Amino acid sequence: SGVSFGDKQLYVWGTSHVLERLYIEPIVGAVAIQLGAGADDAFGCTLKGIYADSDATGDGITIDAGSNYNSLEAIKLQAAIITVNGDNNTIINYQGNAITNAGTGNRFINTQNYITQNSGTATIASGTTSIVVNHGLATTPTRVQITPRENPTNPVSFWWVDTLTTTQFTIRVNADPGASNLDFDWRAIIGEGN
């Protein structure tokens, strides 16, 4: 278990470390912070208030595979990205470039460039029984909620969502709504509790 610096990098491994108010500069083509490496996993660690300045793109923070249940809060990276290979980690209040999520069960809350929830309105037009909606999320939603906004001209008995992909989902109804069309408010999210 431990924390060490090497080649302008911070390595964290072991259990339950808490690191706060970190400023790391400059990172040239190297990972700024790495949680876990090889057989040395990080588990249940918390990093808060991190600013990593970088003049190179690439990984700014990497959570290694096998490094699970870690929490990163209030993170700002200049040119780099976060790569999450571990599972059940939480990233909160991140400002920076892209996030690559290769793990499972990871949560991203209030993160820039990794949208976990979105909402809007979609219309099923007269003469049709479906509409494809672009959800704008970082990946396939785990839940989509829809609410009809009016009583259509023709009776519609039920509606549902299917064909969820990384970019779209489809709202369907059992009958043509008629001249009034049928508007639905929708909300799509990645992960429960996000």
CSV table of C-alpha atoms in Angstrom, one decimal:
chain,number,residue,atom,x,y,z
A,1,SER,CA,0.0,0.0,0.0
A,2,GLY,CA,1.4,3.4,-0.8
A,3,VAL,CA,1.7,6.7,-2.7
A,4,SER,CA,4.9,7.6,-4.6
A,5,PHE,CA,6.2,10.1,-7.2
A,6,GLY,CA,8.2,9.1,-10.1
A,7,ASP,CA,9.0,10.8,-13.4
A,8,LYS,CA,6.6,13.6,-12.7
A,9,GLN,CA,3.8,11.1,-12.0
A,10,LEU,CA,1.8,10.2,-8.9
A,11,TYR,CA,1.2,6.5,-8.4
A,12,VAL,CA,-1.4,5.3,-5.8
A,13,TRP,CA,-1.9,1.7,-4.8
A,14,GLY,CA,-3.4,-0.1,-1.9
A,15,THR,CA,-6.5,0.7,0.1
A,16,SER,CA,-8.3,3.8,1.4
A,17,HIS,CA,-5.7,6.5,0.7
A,18,VAL,CA,-7.1,10.1,0.8
A,19,LEU,CA,-5.2,12.8,-1.2
A,20,GLU,CA,-6.5,16.3,-1.4
A,21,ARG,CA,-5.5,19.6,-3.2
A,22,LEU,CA,-3.0,18.2,-5.7
A,23,TYR,CA,-1.3,20.4,-8.3
A,24,ILE,CA,0.8,18.5,-10.8
A,25,GLU,CA,2.9,20.2,-13.5
A,26,PRO,CA,4.1,19.8,-16.2
A,27,ILE,CA,3.3,16.4,-17.7
A,28,VAL,CA,5.0,15.8,-21.0
A,29,GLY,CA,3.6,12.6,-22.7
A,30,ALA,CA,3.1,10.8,-19.3
A,31,VAL,CA,0.2,9.9,-17.1
A,32,ALA,CA,-0.1,12.5,-14.3
A,33,ILE,CA,-1.8,10.3,-11.8
A,34,GLN,CA,-2.2,6.5,-11.9
A,35,LEU,CA,-4.3,4.5,-9.6
A,36,GLY,CA,-3.0,1.0,-9.5
A,37,ALA,CA,-0.4,-0.6,-11.8
A,38,GLY,CA,-0.1,-4.2,-12.7
A,39,ALA,CA,-0.7,-6.4,-9.7
A,40,ASP,CA,-0.8,-3.3,-7.3
A,41,ASP,CA,-4.4,-2.2,-7.4
A,42,ALA,CA,-6.0,0.8,-5.7
A,43,PHE,CA,-9.2,0.2,-3.8
A,44,GLY,CA,-11.4,2.7,-2.0
A,45,CYS,CA,-9.0,5.6,-2.5
A,46,THR,CA,-10.2,9.2,-2.7
A,47,LEU,CA,-8.6,12.0,-4.6
A,48,LYS,CA,-10.1,15.5,-4.2
A,49,GLY,CA,-9.2,18.9,-5.7
A,50,ILE,CA,-6.8,17.8,-8.4
A,51,TYR,CA,-5.4,20.1,-11.1
A,52,ALA,CA,-3.0,18.6,-13.6
A,53,ASP,CA,-1.4,20.9,-16.2
A,54,SER,CA,-0.2,19.3,-19.3
A,55,ASP,CA,1.3,20.4,-22.6
A,56,ALA,CA,0.7,17.0,-24.2
A,57,THR,CA,-2.5,15.1,-24.9
A,58,GLY,CA,-3.0,11.6,-23.7
A,59,ASP,CA,-3.9,10.1,-20.3
A,60,GLY,CA,-3.9,12.6,-17.4
A,61,ILE,CA,-5.4,10.2,-14.9
A,62,THR,CA,-5.6,6.4,-15.4
A,63,ILE,CA,-7.5,4.1,-13.1
A,64,ASP,CA,-5.9,0.7,-13.9
A,65,ALA,CA,-8.0,-2.5,-14.4
A,66,GLY,CA,-8.5,-4.1,-11.1
A,67,SER,CA,-8.5,-0.8,-9.3
A,68,ASN,CA,-12.1,-0.5,-8.0
A,69,TYR,CA,-14.4,1.7,-5.8
A,70,ASN,CA,-12.2,4.8,-6.0
A,71,SER,CA,-13.6,8.3,-5.9
A,72,LEU,CA,-12.2,11.3,-7.8
A,73,GLU,CA,-13.8,14.6,-7.0
A,74,ALA,CA,-13.2,18.2,-8.3
A,75,ILE,CA,-10.8,17.3,-11.1
A,76,LYS,CA,-9.4,19.7,-13.7
A,77,LEU,CA,-7.1,18.5,-16.5
A,78,GLN,CA,-5.8,20.9,-19.1
A,79,ALA,CA,-5.0,18.9,-22.3
A,80,ALA,CA,-5.1,15.3,-21.0
A,81,ILE,CA,-8.0,12.8,-20.5
A,82,ILE,CA,-9.2,10.4,-17.9
A,83,THR,CA,-9.1,6.7,-18.7
A,84,VAL,CA,-11.1,4.4,-16.4
A,85,ASN,CA,-10.3,0.7,-16.8
A,86,GLY,CA,-11.4,-0.4,-13.3
A,87,ASP,CA,-14.9,-1.0,-12.1
A,88,ASN,CA,-17.4,0.8,-9.8
A,89,ASN,CA,-15.3,4.0,-9.6
A,90,THR,CA,-16.9,7.5,-9.2
A,91,ILE,CA,-15.8,10.7,-11.0
A,92,ILE,CA,-17.5,13.9,-9.7
A,93,ASN,CA,-17.2,17.5,-10.9
A,94,TYR,CA,-14.7,16.9,-13.7
A,95,GLN,CA,-13.6,19.6,-16.1
A,96,GLY,CA,-11.3,18.7,-19.0
A,97,ASN,CA,-11.1,16.7,-22.1
A,98,ALA,CA,-12.6,13.3,-22.9
A,99,ILE,CA,-13.2,10.4,-20.5
A,100,THR,CA,-12.6,6.9,-21.8
A,101,ASN,CA,-14.6,4.4,-19.8
A,102,ALA,CA,-13.6,0.8,-20.3
A,103,GLY,CA,-14.8,-0.5,-16.9
A,104,THR,CA,-18.2,-1.4,-15.7
A,105,GLY,CA,-20.4,0.2,-13.1
A,106,ASN,CA,-18.5,3.4,-13.1
A,107,ARG,CA,-20.4,6.6,-12.3
A,108,PHE,CA,-19.8,10.0,-13.9
A,109,ILE,CA,-21.6,12.9,-12.2
A,110,ASN,CA,-21.4,16.5,-13.4
A,111,THR,CA,-18.6,15.7,-15.8
A,112,GLN,CA,-17.6,17.7,-18.9
A,113,ASN,CA,-17.3,15.7,-22.1
A,114,TYR,CA,-19.0,12.6,-20.7
A,115,ILE,CA,-22.7,13.3,-20.7
A,116,THR,CA,-24.6,10.9,-18.4
A,117,GLN,CA,-28.1,12.4,-18.7
A,118,ASN,CA,-30.1,14.4,-21.2
A,119,SER,CA,-33.7,15.2,-21.9
A,120,GLY,CA,-35.9,16.7,-24.6
A,121,THR,CA,-39.1,16.4,-26.6
A,122,ALA,CA,-39.8,14.2,-29.6
A,123,THR,CA,-42.8,14.1,-31.9
A,124,ILE,CA,-44.4,11.1,-33.5
A,125,ALA,CA,-46.0,12.6,-36.7
A,126,SER,CA,-49.4,11.8,-38.1
A,127,GLY,CA,-49.2,8.7,-40.3
A,128,THR,CA,-46.3,7.2,-38.4
A,129,THR,CA,-45.9,5.0,-35.3
A,130,SER,CA,-42.3,5.8,-34.2
A,131,ILE,CA,-39.6,8.4,-33.9
A,132,VAL,CA,-35.8,7.9,-33.7
A,133,VAL,CA,-34.3,10.2,-31.0
A,134,ASN,CA,-30.6,11.3,-30.8
A,135,HIS,CA,-30.0,11.2,-27.1
A,136,GLY,CA,-26.6,13.0,-26.9
A,137,LEU,CA,-25.1,10.7,-24.2
A,138,ALA,CA,-21.6,9.4,-23.9
A,139,THR,CA,-22.8,5.9,-24.5
A,140,THR,CA,-25.9,3.7,-24.5
A,141,PRO,CA,-28.5,4.8,-21.9
A,142,THR,CA,-29.4,2.3,-19.2
A,143,ARG,CA,-32.8,4.0,-18.7
A,144,VAL,CA,-35.1,6.1,-20.9
A,145,GLN,CA,-38.3,7.6,-19.4
A,146,ILE,CA,-41.0,9.0,-21.7
A,147,THR,CA,-44.2,10.9,-20.9
A,148,PRO,CA,-46.9,11.8,-23.5
A,149,ARG,CA,-47.7,15.5,-23.6
A,150,GLU,CA,-51.2,15.4,-25.1
A,151,ASN,CA,-54.2,13.3,-26.0
A,152,PRO,CA,-53.8,12.5,-29.7
A,153,THR,CA,-56.6,12.7,-32.3
A,154,ASN,CA,-56.6,8.9,-32.8
A,155,PRO,CA,-56.5,6.6,-29.7
A,156,VAL,CA,-53.1,5.4,-28.8
A,157,SER,CA,-53.3,2.6,-26.1
A,158,PHE,CA,-49.6,2.2,-25.3
A,159,TRP,CA,-46.1,3.4,-26.0
A,160,TRP,CA,-42.6,2.0,-25.4
A,161,VAL,CA,-38.9,2.6,-26.1
A,162,ASP,CA,-36.6,0.2,-27.9
A,163,THR,CA,-33.5,0.0,-30.1
A,164,LEU,CA,-31.2,1.8,-27.6
A,165,THR,CA,-27.7,2.5,-29.1
A,166,THR,CA,-24.7,4.6,-28.3
A,167,THR,CA,-26.3,7.5,-30.2
A,168,GLN,CA,-30.1,6.9,-30.4
A,169,PHE,CA,-33.2,5.3,-29.1
A,170,THR,CA,-36.7,4.8,-30.7
A,171,ILE,CA,-40.1,5.8,-29.2
A,172,ARG,CA,-42.9,3.6,-30.6
A,173,VAL,CA,-46.7,3.7,-30.3
A,174,ASN,CA,-49.3,1.0,-31.1
A,175,ALA,CA,-51.3,3.3,-33.5
A,176,ASP,CA,-51.0,6.3,-35.7
A,177,PRO,CA,-51.7,9.4,-33.5
A,178,GLY,CA,-53.6,11.2,-36.3
A,179,ALA,CA,-53.6,14.9,-37.2
A,180,SER,CA,-52.6,16.1,-33.8
A,181,ASN,CA,-49.3,14.2,-33.8
A,182,LEU,CA,-48.1,13.0,-30.4
A,183,ASP,CA,-45.3,14.8,-28.4
A,184,PHE,CA,-43.3,12.9,-25.8
A,185,ASP,CA,-41.0,14.4,-23.2
A,186,TRP,CA,-38.0,12.1,-22.7
A,187,ARG,CA,-35.2,11.7,-20.2
A,188,ALA,CA,-32.3,9.3,-20.9
A,189,ILE,CA,-29.6,8.4,-18.3
A,190,ILE,CA,-26.5,6.2,-18.1
A,191,GLY,CA,-26.4,4.2,-14.8
A,192,GLU,CA,-28.9,4.3,-12.0
A,193,GLY,CA,-28.5,7.2,-9.6
A,194,ASN,CA,-26.7,9.5,-12.1
